[in-house]
mmCIF file as Biopython writes it, N, C-alpha, C and O atoms, coordinates in Angstrom:
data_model
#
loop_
_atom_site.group_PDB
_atom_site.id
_atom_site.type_symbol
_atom_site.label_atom_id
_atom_site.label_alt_id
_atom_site.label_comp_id
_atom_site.label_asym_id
_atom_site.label_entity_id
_atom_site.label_seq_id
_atom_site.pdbx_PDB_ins_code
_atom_site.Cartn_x
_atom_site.Cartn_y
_atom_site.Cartn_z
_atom_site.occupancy
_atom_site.B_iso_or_equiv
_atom_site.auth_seq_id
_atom_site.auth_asym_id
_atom_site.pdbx_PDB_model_num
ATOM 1   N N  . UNK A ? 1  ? 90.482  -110.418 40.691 1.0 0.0 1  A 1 
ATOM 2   C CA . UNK A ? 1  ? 90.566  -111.867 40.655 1.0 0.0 1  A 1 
ATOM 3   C C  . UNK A ? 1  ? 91.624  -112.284 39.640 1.0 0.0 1  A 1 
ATOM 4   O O  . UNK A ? 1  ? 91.798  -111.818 38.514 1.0 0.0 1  A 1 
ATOM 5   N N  . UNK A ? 2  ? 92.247  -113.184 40.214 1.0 0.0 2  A 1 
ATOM 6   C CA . UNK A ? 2  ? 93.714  -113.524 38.895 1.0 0.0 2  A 1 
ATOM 7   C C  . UNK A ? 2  ? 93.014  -114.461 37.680 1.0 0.0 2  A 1 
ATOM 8   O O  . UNK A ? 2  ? 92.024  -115.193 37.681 1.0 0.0 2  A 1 
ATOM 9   N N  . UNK A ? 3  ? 93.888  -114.136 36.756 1.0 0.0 3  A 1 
ATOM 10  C CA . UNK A ? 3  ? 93.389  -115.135 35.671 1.0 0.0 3  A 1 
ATOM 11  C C  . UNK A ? 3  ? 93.437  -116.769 35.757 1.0 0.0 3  A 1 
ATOM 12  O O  . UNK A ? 3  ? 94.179  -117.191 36.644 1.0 0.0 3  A 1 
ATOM 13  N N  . UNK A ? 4  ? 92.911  -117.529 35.148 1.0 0.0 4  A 1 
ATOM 14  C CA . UNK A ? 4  ? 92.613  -118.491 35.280 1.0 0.0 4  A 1 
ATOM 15  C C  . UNK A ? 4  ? 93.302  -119.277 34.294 1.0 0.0 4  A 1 
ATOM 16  O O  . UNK A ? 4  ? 93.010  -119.243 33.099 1.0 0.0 4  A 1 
ATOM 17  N N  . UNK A ? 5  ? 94.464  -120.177 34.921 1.0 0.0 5  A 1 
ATOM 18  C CA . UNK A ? 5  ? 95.509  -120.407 34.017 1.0 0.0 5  A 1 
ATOM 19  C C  . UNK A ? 5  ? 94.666  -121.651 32.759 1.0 0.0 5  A 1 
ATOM 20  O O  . UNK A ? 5  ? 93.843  -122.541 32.975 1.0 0.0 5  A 1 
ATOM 21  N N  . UNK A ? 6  ? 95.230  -121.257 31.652 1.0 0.0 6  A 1 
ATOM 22  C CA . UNK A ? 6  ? 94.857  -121.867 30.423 1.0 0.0 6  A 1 
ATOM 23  C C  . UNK A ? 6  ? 95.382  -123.313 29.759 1.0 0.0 6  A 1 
ATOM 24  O O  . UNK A ? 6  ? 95.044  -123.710 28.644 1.0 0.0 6  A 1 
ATOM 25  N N  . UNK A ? 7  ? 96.053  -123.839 30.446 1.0 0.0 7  A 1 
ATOM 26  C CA . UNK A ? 7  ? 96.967  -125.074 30.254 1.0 0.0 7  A 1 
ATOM 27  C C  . UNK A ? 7  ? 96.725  -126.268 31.151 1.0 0.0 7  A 1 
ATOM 28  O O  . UNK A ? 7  ? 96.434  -126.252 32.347 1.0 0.0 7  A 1 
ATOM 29  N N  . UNK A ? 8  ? 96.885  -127.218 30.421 1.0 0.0 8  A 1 
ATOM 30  C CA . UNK A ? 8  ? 96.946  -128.655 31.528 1.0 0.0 8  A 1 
ATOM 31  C C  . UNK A ? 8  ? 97.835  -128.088 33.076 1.0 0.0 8  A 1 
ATOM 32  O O  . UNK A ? 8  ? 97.418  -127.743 34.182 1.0 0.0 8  A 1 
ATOM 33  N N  . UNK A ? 9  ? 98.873  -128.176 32.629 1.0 0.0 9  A 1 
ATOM 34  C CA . UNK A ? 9  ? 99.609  -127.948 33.739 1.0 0.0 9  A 1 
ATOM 35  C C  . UNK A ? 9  ? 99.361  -126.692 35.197 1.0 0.0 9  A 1 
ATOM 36  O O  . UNK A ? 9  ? 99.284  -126.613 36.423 1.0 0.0 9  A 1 
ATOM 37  N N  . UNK A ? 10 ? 99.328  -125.958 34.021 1.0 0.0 10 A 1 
ATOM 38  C CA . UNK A ? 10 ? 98.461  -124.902 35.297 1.0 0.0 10 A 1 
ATOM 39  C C  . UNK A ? 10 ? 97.294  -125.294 35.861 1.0 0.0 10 A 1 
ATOM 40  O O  . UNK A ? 10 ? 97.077  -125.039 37.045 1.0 0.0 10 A 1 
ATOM 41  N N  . UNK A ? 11 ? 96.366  -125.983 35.068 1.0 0.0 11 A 1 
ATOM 42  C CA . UNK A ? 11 ? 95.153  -126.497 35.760 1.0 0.0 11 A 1 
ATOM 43  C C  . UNK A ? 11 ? 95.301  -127.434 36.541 1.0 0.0 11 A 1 
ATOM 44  O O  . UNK A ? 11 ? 94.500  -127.460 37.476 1.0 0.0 11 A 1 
ATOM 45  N N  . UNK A ? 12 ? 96.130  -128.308 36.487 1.0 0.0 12 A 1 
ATOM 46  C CA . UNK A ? 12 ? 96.757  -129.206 37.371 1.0 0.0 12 A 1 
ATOM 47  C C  . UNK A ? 12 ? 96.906  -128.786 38.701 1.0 0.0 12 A 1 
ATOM 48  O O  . UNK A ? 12 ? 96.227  -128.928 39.718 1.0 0.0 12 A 1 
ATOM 49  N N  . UNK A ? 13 ? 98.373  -128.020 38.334 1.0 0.0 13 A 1 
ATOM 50  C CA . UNK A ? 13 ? 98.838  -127.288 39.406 1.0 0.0 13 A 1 
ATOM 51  C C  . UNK A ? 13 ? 97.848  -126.573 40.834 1.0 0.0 13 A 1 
ATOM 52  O O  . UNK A ? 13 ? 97.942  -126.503 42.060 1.0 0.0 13 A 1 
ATOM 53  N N  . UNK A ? 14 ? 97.064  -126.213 39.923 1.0 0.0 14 A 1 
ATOM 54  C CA . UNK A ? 14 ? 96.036  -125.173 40.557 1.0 0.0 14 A 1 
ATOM 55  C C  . UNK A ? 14 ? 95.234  -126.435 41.811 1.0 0.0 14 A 1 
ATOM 56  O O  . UNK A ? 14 ? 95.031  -126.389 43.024 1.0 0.0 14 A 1 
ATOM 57  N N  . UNK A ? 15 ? 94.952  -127.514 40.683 1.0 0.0 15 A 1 
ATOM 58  C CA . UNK A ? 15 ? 93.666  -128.509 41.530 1.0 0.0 15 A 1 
ATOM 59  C C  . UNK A ? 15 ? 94.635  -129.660 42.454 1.0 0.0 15 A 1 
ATOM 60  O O  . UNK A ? 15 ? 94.183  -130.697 42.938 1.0 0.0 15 A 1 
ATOM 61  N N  . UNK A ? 16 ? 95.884  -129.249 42.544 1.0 0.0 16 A 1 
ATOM 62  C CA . UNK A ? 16 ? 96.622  -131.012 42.876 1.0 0.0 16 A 1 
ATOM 63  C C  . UNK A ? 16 ? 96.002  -131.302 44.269 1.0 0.0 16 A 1 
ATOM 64  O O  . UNK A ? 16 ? 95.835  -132.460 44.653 1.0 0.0 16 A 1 
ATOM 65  N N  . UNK A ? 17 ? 95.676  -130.254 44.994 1.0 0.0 17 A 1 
ATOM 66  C CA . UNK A ? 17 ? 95.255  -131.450 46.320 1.0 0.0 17 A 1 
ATOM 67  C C  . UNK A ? 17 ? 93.865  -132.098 45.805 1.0 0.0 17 A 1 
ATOM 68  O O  . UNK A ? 17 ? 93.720  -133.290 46.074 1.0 0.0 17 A 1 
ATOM 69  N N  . UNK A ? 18 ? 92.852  -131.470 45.115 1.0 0.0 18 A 1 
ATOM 70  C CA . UNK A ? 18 ? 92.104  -132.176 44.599 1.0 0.0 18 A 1 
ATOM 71  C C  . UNK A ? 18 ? 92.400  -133.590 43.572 1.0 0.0 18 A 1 
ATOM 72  O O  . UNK A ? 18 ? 91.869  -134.675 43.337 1.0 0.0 18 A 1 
ATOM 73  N N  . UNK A ? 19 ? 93.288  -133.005 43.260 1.0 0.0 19 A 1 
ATOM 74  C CA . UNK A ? 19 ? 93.712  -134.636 42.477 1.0 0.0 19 A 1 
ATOM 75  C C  . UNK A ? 19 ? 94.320  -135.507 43.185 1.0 0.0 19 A 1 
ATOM 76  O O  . UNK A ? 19 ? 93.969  -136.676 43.021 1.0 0.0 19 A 1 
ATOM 77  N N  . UNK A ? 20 ? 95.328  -135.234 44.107 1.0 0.0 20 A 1 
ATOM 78  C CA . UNK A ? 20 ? 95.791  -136.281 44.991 1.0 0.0 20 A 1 
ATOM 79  C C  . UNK A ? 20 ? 94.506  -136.952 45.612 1.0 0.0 20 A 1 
ATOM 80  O O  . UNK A ? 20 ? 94.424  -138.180 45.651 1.0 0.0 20 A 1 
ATOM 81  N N  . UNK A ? 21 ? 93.565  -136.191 46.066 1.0 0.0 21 A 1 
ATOM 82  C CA . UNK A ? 21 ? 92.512  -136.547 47.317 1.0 0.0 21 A 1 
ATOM 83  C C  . UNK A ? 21 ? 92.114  -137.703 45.994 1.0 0.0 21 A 1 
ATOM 84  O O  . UNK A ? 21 ? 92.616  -138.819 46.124 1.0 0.0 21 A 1 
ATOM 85  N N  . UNK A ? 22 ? 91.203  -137.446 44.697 1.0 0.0 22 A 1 
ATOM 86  C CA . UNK A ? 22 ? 90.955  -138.102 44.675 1.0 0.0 22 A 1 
ATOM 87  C C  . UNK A ? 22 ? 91.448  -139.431 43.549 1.0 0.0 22 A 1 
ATOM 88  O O  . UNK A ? 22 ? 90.731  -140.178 42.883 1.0 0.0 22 A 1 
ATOM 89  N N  . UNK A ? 23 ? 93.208  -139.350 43.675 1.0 0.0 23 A 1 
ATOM 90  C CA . UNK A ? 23 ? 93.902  -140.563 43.310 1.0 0.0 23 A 1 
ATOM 91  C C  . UNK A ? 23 ? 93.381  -141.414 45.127 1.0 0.0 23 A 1 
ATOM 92  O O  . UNK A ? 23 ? 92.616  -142.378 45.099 1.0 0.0 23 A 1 
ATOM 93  N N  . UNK A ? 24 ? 93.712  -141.087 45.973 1.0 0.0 24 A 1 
ATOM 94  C CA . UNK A ? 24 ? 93.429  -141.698 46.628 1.0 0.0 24 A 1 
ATOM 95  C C  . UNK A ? 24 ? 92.729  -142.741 47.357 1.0 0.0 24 A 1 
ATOM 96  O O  . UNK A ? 24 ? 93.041  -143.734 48.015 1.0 0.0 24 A 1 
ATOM 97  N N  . UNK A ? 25 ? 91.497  -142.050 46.938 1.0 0.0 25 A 1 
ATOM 98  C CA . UNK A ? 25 ? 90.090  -142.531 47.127 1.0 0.0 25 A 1 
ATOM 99  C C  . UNK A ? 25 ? 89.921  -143.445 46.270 1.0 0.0 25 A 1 
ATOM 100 O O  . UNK A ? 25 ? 89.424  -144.487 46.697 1.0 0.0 25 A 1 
ATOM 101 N N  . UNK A ? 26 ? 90.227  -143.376 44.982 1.0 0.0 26 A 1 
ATOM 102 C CA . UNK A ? 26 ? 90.480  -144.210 43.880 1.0 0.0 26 A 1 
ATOM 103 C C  . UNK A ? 26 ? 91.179  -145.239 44.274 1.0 0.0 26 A 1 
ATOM 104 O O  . UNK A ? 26 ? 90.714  -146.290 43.834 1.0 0.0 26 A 1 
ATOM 105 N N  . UNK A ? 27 ? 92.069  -145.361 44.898 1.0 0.0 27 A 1 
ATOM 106 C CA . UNK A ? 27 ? 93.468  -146.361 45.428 1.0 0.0 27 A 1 
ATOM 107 C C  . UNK A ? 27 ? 92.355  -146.989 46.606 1.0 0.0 27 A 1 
ATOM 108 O O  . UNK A ? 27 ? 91.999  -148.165 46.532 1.0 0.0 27 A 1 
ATOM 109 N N  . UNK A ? 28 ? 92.083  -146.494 47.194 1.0 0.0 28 A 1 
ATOM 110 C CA . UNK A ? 28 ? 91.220  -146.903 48.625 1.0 0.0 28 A 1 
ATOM 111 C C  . UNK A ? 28 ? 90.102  -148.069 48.279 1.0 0.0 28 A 1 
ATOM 112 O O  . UNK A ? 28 ? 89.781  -149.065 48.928 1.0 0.0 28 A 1 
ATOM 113 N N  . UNK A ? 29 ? 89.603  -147.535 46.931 1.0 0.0 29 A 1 
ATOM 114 C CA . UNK A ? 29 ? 88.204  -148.649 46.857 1.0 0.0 29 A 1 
ATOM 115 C C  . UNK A ? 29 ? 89.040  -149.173 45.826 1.0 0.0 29 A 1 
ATOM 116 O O  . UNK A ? 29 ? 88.518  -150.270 46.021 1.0 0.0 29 A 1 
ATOM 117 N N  . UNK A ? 30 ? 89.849  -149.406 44.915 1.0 0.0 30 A 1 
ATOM 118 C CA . UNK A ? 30 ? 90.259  -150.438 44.394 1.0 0.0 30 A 1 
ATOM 119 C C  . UNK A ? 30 ? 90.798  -151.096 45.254 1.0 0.0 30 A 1 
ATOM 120 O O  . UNK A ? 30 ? 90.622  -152.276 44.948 1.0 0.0 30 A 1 
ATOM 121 N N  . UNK A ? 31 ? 91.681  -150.978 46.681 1.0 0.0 31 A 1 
ATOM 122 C CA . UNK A ? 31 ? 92.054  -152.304 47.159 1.0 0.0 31 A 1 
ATOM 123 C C  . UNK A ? 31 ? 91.224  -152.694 48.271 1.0 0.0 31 A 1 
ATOM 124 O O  . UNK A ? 31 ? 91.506  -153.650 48.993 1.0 0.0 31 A 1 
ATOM 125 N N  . UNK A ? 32 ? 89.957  -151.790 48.454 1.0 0.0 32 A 1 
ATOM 126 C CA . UNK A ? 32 ? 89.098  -152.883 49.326 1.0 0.0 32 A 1 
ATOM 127 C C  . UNK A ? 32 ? 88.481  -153.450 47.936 1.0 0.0 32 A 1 
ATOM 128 O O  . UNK A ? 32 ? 87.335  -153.868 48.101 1.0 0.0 32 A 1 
ATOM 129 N N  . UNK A ? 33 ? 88.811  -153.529 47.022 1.0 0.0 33 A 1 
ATOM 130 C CA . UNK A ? 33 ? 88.012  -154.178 46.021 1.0 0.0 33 A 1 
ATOM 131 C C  . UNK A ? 33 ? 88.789  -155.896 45.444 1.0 0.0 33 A 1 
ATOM 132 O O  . UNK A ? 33 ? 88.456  -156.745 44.617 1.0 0.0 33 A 1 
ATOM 133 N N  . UNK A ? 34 ? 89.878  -155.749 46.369 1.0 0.0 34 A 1 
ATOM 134 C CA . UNK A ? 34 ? 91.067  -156.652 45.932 1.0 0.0 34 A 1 
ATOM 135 C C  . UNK A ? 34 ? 91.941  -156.359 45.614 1.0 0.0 34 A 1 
ATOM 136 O O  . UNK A ? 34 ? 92.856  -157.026 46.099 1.0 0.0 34 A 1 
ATOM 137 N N  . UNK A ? 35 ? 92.390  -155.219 44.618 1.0 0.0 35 A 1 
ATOM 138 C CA . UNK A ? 35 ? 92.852  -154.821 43.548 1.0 0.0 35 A 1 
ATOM 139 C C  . UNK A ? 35 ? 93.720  -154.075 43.943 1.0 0.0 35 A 1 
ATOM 140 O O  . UNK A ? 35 ? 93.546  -152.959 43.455 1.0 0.0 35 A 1 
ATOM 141 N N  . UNK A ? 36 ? 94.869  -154.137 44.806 1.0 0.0 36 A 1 
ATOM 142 C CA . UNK A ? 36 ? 95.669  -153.881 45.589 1.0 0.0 36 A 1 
ATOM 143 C C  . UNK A ? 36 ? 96.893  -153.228 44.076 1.0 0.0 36 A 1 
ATOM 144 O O  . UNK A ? 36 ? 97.309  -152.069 44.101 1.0 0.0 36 A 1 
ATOM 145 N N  . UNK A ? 37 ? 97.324  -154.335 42.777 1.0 0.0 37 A 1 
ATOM 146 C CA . UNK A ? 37 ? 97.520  -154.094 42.090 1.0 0.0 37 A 1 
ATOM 147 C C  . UNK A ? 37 ? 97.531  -152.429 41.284 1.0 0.0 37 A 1 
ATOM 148 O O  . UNK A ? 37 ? 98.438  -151.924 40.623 1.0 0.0 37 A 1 
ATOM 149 N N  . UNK A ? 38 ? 96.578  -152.033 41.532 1.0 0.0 38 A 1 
ATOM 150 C CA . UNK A ? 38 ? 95.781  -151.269 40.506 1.0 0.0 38 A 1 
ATOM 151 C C  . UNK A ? 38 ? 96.163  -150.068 42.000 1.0 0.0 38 A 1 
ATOM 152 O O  . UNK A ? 38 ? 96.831  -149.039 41.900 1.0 0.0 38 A 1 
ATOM 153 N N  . UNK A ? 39 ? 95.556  -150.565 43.199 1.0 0.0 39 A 1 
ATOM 154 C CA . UNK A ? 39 ? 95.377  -149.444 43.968 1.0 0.0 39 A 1 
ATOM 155 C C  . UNK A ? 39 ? 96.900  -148.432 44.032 1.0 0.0 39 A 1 
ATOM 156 O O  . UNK A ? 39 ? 96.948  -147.239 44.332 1.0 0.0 39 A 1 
ATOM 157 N N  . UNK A ? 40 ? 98.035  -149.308 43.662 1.0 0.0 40 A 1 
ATOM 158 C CA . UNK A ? 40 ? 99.394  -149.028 43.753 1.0 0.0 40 A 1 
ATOM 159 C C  . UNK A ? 40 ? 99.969  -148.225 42.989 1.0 0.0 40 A 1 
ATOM 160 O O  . UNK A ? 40 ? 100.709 -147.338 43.416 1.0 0.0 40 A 1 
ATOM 161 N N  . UNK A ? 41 ? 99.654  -148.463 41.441 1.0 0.0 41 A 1 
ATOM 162 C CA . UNK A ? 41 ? 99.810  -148.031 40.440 1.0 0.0 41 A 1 
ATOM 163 C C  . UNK A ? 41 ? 98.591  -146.675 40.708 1.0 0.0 41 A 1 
ATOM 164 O O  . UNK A ? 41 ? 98.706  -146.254 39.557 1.0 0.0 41 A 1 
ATOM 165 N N  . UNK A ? 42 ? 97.678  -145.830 41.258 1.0 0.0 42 A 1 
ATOM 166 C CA . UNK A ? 42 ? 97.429  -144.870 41.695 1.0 0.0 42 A 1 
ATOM 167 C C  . UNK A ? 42 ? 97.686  -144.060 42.345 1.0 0.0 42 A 1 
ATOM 168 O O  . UNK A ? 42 ? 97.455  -142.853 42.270 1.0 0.0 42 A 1 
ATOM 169 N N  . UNK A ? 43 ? 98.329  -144.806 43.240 1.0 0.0 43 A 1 
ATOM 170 C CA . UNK A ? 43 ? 99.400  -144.080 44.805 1.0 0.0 43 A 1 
ATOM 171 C C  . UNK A ? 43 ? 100.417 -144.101 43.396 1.0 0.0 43 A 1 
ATOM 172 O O  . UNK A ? 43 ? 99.610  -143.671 42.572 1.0 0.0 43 A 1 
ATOM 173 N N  . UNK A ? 44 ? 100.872 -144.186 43.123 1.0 0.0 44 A 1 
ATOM 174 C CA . UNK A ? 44 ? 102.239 -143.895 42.623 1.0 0.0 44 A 1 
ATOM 175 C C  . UNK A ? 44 ? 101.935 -142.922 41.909 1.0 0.0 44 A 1 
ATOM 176 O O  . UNK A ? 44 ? 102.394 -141.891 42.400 1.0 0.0 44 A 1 
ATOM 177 N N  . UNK A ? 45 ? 101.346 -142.738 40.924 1.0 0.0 45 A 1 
ATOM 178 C CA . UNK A ? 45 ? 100.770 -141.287 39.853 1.0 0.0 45 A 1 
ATOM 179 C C  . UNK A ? 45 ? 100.422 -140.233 41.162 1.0 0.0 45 A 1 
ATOM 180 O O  . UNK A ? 45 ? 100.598 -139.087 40.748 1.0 0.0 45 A 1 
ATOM 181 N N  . UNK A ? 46 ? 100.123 -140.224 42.152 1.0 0.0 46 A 1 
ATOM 182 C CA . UNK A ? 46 ? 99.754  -139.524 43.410 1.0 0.0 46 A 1 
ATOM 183 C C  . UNK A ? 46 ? 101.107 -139.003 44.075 1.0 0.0 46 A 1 
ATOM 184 O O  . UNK A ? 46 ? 101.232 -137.865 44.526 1.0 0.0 46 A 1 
ATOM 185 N N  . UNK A ? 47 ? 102.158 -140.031 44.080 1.0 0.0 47 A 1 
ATOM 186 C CA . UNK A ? 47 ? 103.489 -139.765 44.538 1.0 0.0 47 A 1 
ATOM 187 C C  . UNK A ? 47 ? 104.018 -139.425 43.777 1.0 0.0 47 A 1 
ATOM 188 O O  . UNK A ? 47 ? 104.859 -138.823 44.444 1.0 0.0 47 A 1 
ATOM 189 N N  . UNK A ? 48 ? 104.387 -139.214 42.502 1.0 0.0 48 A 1 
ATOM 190 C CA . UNK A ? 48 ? 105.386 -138.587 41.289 1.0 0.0 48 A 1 
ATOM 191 C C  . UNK A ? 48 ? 104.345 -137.230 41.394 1.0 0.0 48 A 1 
ATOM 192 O O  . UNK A ? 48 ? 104.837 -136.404 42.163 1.0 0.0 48 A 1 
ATOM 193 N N  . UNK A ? 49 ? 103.291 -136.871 40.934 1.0 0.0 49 A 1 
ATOM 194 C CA . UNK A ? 49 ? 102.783 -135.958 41.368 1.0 0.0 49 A 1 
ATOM 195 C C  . UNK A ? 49 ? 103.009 -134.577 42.481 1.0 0.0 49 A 1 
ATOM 196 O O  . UNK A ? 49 ? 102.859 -133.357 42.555 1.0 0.0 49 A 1 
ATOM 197 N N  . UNK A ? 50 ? 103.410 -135.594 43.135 1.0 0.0 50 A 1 
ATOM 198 C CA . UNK A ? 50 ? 103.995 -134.676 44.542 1.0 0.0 50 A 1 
ATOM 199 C C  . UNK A ? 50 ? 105.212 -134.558 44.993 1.0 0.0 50 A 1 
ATOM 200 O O  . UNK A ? 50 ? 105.594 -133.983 46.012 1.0 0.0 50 A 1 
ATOM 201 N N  . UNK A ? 51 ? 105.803 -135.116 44.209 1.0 0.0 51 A 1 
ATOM 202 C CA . UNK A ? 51 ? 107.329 -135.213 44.195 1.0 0.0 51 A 1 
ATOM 203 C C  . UNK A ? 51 ? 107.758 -134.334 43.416 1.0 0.0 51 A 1 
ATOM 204 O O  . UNK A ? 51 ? 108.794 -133.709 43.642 1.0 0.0 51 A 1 
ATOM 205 N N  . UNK A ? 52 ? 106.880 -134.125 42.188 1.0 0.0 52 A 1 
ATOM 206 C CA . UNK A ? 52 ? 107.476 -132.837 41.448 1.0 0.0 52 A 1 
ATOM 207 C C  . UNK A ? 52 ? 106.856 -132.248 41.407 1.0 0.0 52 A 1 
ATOM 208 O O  . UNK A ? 52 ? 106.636 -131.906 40.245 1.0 0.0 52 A 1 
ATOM 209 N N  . UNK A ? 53 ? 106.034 -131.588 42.402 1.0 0.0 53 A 1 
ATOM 210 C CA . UNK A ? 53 ? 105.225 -130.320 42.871 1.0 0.0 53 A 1 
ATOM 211 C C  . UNK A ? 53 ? 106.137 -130.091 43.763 1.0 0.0 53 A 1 
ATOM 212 O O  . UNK A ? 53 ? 106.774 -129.038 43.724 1.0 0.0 53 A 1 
ATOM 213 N N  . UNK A ? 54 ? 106.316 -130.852 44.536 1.0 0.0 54 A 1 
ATOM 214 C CA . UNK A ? 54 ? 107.842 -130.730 45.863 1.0 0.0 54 A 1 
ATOM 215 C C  . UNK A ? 54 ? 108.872 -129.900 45.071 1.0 0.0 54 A 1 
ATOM 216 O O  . UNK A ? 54 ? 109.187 -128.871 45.669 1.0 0.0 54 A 1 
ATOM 217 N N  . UNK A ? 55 ? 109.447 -130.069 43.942 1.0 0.0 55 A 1 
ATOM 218 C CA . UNK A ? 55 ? 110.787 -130.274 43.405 1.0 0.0 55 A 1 
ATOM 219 C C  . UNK A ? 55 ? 110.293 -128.671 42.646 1.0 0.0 55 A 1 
ATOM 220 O O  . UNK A ? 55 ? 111.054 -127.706 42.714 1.0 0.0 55 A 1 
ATOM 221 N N  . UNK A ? 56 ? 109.188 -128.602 42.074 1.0 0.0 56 A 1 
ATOM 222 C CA . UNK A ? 56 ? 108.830 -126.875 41.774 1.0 0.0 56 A 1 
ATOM 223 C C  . UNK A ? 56 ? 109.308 -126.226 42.202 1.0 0.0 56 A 1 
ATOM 224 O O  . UNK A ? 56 ? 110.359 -125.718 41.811 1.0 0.0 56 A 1 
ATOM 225 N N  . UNK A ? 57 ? 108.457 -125.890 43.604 1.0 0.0 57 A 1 
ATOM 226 C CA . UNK A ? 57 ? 108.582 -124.883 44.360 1.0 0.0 57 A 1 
ATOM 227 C C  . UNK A ? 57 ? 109.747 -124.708 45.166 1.0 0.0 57 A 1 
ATOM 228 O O  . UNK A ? 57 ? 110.010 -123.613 45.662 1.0 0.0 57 A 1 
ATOM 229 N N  . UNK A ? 58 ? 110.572 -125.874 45.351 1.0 0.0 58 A 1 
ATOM 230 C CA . UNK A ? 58 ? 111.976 -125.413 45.550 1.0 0.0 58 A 1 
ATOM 231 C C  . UNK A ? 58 ? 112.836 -124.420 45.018 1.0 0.0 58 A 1 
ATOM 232 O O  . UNK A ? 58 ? 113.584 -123.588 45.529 1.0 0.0 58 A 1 
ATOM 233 N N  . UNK A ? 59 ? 112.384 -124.875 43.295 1.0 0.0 59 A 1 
ATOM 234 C CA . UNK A ? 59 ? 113.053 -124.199 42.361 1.0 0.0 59 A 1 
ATOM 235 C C  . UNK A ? 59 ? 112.335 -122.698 41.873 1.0 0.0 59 A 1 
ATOM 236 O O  . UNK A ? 59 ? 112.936 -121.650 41.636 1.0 0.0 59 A 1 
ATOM 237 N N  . UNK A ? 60 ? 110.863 -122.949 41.805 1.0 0.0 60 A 1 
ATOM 238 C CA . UNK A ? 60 ? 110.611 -121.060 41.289 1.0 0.0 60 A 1 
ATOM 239 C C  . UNK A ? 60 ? 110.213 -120.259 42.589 1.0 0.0 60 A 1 
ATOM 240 O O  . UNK A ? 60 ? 109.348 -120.811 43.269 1.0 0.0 60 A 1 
ATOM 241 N N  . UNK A ? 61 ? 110.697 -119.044 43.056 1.0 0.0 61 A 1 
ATOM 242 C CA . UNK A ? 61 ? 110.638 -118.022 43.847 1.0 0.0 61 A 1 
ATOM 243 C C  . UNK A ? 61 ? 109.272 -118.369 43.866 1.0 0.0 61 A 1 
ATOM 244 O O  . UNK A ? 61 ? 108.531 -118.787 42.976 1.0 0.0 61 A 1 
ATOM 245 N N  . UNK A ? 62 ? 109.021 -118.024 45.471 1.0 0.0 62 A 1 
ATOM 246 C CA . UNK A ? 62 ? 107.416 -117.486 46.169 1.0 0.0 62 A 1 
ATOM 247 C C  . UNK A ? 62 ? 107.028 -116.745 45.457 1.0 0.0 62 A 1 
ATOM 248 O O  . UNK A ? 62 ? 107.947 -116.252 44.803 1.0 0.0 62 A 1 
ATOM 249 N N  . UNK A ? 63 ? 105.579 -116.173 45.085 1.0 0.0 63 A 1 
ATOM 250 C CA . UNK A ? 63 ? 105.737 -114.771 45.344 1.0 0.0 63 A 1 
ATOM 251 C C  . UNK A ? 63 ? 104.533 -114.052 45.072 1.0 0.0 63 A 1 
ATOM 252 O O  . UNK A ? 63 ? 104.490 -112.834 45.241 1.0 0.0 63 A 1 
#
């Protein structure tokens, strides 16, 4: 079993579809809540997120 990375970032890394899923969900009931505001500013931490998870793996070898 591989080690279990020790850092924000690796832990990040490791959970992001879990974190996207639940920026989402987060975004979802704040703007059935009105809060369309707020729901945006979540999608966006959700999209920079994945934009430079995108922009990673371009850059470090598979492997």
């Amino acid at each position: 079993m591989a080690e279990e990375p020790e850092t924000v970032g690796g832990i990040a890394e490791l959970y992001l579809g879990n974190i996207l899923y639940a920026l989402e969900r987060c975004a979802l009931a704040m703007a059935e809540d009105g809060k369309s505001s707020d729901a945006h500013f979540y999608r966006g931490i959700g999209r920079l997120l994945a934009e430079a998870h995108g922009k990673a793996r371009k850059v470090a070898p598979e492997g």
